[in-house]
C-alpha cells in the first residue's frame, strides 16, 4: 500500500510548522497534565491554547502573520474545518471561537456580550495558567447555555 502525500502551499507549511513550534516553545507538559487532572475538556483547552501559542509565535516571528492569514483562508475555502454549506453562527461557542481565532472576522461570526467577553479573555491569555482559567469559564458558560436550551 502506498501513502498519498497531499500537497500544501508554502503558507500552509509555515502555518503548520509555526503552530507546532509554538506548542514546543510554550505549551508546558505540566499544564497539560493539570488540565487532565482537573478534568478540563481537552477540546476547549486546545482551542484556547492554540489561540495563545499562535499569537505568541506571530509576535516572535512577525513574518509568519501573512502566512497564517493566507493559509487559514485557503484551508477554510478547501473545507479543512468541515464547514462547507454550514451556518457558522449555528456552531457551538468553542467552535465559533476556534474559527474566529484562526480564520478571522471575515466569516461574520456573531457573539453575544458574554461570549465577546470570554473571547477577549481567550485573546488575552499570556500563560498556561490563564489558558486553564479561561477554559474553565468557557466550559461553565457552555454548560449554562446547554441547560437553558
CSV table of C-alpha atoms in Angstrom, one decimal:
chain,number,residue,atom,x,y,z
A,1,UNK,CA,0.0,0.0,0.0
A,2,UNK,CA,1.3,3.4,-0.9
A,3,UNK,CA,0.7,6.5,1.2
A,4,UNK,CA,-0.6,9.6,-0.6
A,5,UNK,CA,1.0,12.9,0.1
A,6,UNK,CA,-1.2,15.9,-0.1
A,7,UNK,CA,0.4,19.0,-1.5
A,8,UNK,CA,0.3,22.0,0.7
A,9,UNK,CA,1.2,25.6,0.0
A,10,UNK,CA,4.2,27.4,1.4
A,11,UNK,CA,1.9,29.4,3.6
A,12,UNK,CA,0.3,26.2,5.0
A,13,UNK,CA,3.8,24.8,5.6
A,14,UNK,CA,4.7,27.9,7.5
A,15,UNK,CA,1.4,27.8,9.4
A,16,UNK,CA,1.7,24.1,10.5
A,17,UNK,CA,5.4,24.4,11.4
A,18,UNK,CA,4.9,27.7,13.2
A,19,UNK,CA,1.9,26.3,15.1
A,20,UNK,CA,3.9,23.2,16.3
A,21,UNK,CA,7.0,25.3,17.2
A,22,UNK,CA,4.6,27.5,19.3
A,23,UNK,CA,3.5,24.4,21.2
A,24,UNK,CA,7.1,23.2,21.6
A,25,UNK,CA,8.1,26.6,23.0
A,26,UNK,CA,5.2,27.5,25.2
A,27,UNK,CA,2.8,24.5,25.9
A,28,UNK,CA,4.1,23.0,29.2
A,29,UNK,CA,3.7,19.3,29.8
A,30,UNK,CA,2.8,20.1,33.4
A,31,UNK,CA,0.0,22.3,32.2
A,32,UNK,CA,-1.4,19.6,30.1
A,33,UNK,CA,-1.2,17.1,33.0
A,34,UNK,CA,-3.0,19.7,35.2
A,35,UNK,CA,-5.8,20.0,32.6
A,36,UNK,CA,-6.3,16.2,32.7
A,37,UNK,CA,-6.2,16.1,36.5
A,38,UNK,CA,-8.8,18.9,36.7
A,39,UNK,CA,-10.9,17.1,34.1
A,40,UNK,CA,-11.0,20.2,31.8
A,41,UNK,CA,-12.4,19.4,28.4
A,42,UNK,CA,-9.4,18.8,26.2
A,43,UNK,CA,-11.1,20.3,23.1
A,44,UNK,CA,-11.8,23.6,24.9
A,45,UNK,CA,-8.3,23.6,26.4
A,46,UNK,CA,-6.8,23.0,23.0
A,47,UNK,CA,-8.7,25.8,21.2
A,48,UNK,CA,-7.7,28.3,23.9
A,49,UNK,CA,-4.1,27.2,23.9
A,50,UNK,CA,-3.9,27.3,20.1
A,51,UNK,CA,-5.0,30.9,20.2
A,52,UNK,CA,-2.3,31.7,22.7
A,53,UNK,CA,0.6,29.9,21.0
A,54,UNK,CA,-0.3,31.2,17.6
A,55,UNK,CA,-0.5,34.8,18.9
A,56,UNK,CA,2.9,34.3,20.6
A,57,UNK,CA,4.6,32.7,17.5
A,58,UNK,CA,3.3,35.5,15.3
A,59,UNK,CA,4.7,38.1,17.7
A,60,UNK,CA,8.0,36.3,17.9
A,61,UNK,CA,8.2,35.9,14.1
A,62,UNK,CA,6.1,38.7,12.6
A,63,UNK,CA,6.8,37.4,9.1
A,64,UNK,CA,4.5,34.4,9.8
A,65,UNK,CA,1.4,36.7,10.2
A,66,UNK,CA,0.8,36.9,6.4
A,67,UNK,CA,1.4,33.1,6.0
A,68,UNK,CA,-1.1,32.4,8.8
A,69,UNK,CA,-3.8,34.6,7.2
A,70,UNK,CA,-3.4,33.2,3.7
A,71,UNK,CA,-3.1,29.6,4.9
A,72,UNK,CA,-6.2,29.6,7.2
A,73,UNK,CA,-8.1,31.4,4.5
A,74,UNK,CA,-7.2,28.7,2.0
A,75,UNK,CA,-7.9,25.9,4.5
A,76,UNK,CA,-11.3,27.3,5.2
A,77,UNK,CA,-12.0,27.6,1.5
A,78,UNK,CA,-10.9,24.0,1.0
A,79,UNK,CA,-13.3,22.8,3.8
A,80,UNK,CA,-10.5,21.8,6.2
A,81,UNK,CA,-12.8,22.7,9.1
A,82,UNK,CA,-15.8,20.8,7.7
A,83,UNK,CA,-17.9,24.0,7.4
A,84,UNK,CA,-18.9,23.9,3.8
A,85,UNK,CA,-22.5,25.0,3.4
A,86,UNK,CA,-23.0,25.4,7.1
A,87,UNK,CA,-24.1,28.5,9.0
A,88,UNK,CA,-21.0,29.1,11.3
A,89,UNK,CA,-23.2,31.1,13.6
A,90,UNK,CA,-25.2,27.9,14.4
A,91,UNK,CA,-22.0,26.3,15.7
A,92,UNK,CA,-21.4,25.8,19.4
A,93,UNK,CA,-19.4,28.6,21.2
A,94,UNK,CA,-16.0,26.9,21.3
A,95,UNK,CA,-16.1,26.1,17.6
A,96,UNK,CA,-17.0,29.7,16.8
A,97,UNK,CA,-14.1,30.8,18.9
A,98,UNK,CA,-11.8,28.4,17.0
A,99,UNK,CA,-12.9,29.6,13.6
A,100,UNK,CA,-12.8,33.3,14.7
A,101,UNK,CA,-9.3,33.0,16.1
A,102,UNK,CA,-8.0,31.0,13.1
A,103,UNK,CA,-9.9,32.4,10.1
A,104,UNK,CA,-10.8,35.8,11.4
A,105,UNK,CA,-13.6,38.4,11.3
A,106,UNK,CA,-14.3,37.8,7.6
A,107,UNK,CA,-16.6,34.9,8.5
A,108,UNK,CA,-19.0,37.3,10.2
A,109,UNK,CA,-19.2,35.1,13.3
A,110,UNK,CA,-21.6,36.6,15.9
A,111,UNK,CA,-21.1,36.6,19.7
A,112,UNK,CA,-23.3,37.9,22.4
A,113,UNK,CA,-21.8,40.2,25.0
A,114,UNK,CA,-20.9,37.3,27.4
A,115,UNK,CA,-19.3,35.4,24.6
A,116,UNK,CA,-17.5,38.5,23.4
A,117,UNK,CA,-16.1,39.0,26.9
A,118,UNK,CA,-14.9,35.4,27.0
A,119,UNK,CA,-13.4,35.7,23.5
A,120,UNK,CA,-11.5,38.8,24.7
A,121,UNK,CA,-10.2,36.7,27.6
A,122,UNK,CA,-9.1,34.0,25.2
A,123,UNK,CA,-7.3,36.5,23.1
A,124,UNK,CA,-5.5,37.9,26.2
A,125,UNK,CA,-4.1,34.7,27.6
A,126,UNK,CA,-0.4,35.1,28.5
A,127,UNK,CA,0.5,31.8,30.1
A,128,UNK,CA,-0.9,28.3,30.6
A,129,UNK,CA,-2.5,29.2,33.9
A,130,UNK,CA,-4.5,31.8,32.0
A,131,UNK,CA,-5.5,29.1,29.5
A,132,UNK,CA,-6.8,26.8,32.2
A,133,UNK,CA,-8.8,29.6,33.9
A,134,UNK,CA,-10.4,30.9,30.7
A,135,UNK,CA,-11.1,27.3,29.6
A,136,UNK,CA,-13.0,26.7,32.9
A,137,UNK,CA,-15.0,29.9,32.3
A,138,UNK,CA,-15.9,28.8,28.8
A,139,UNK,CA,-17.0,25.3,29.9
A,140,UNK,CA,-19.1,26.8,32.7
A,141,UNK,CA,-20.8,29.2,30.1
A,142,UNK,CA,-21.4,26.3,27.7
A,143,UNK,CA,-22.9,24.2,30.4
A,144,UNK,CA,-25.2,27.1,31.4
A,145,UNK,CA,-26.2,27.5,27.7
A,146,UNK,CA,-26.9,23.8,27.4
A,147,UNK,CA,-29.2,23.9,30.5
A,148,UNK,CA,-31.1,26.9,29.1
A,149,UNK,CA,-31.6,25.3,25.8
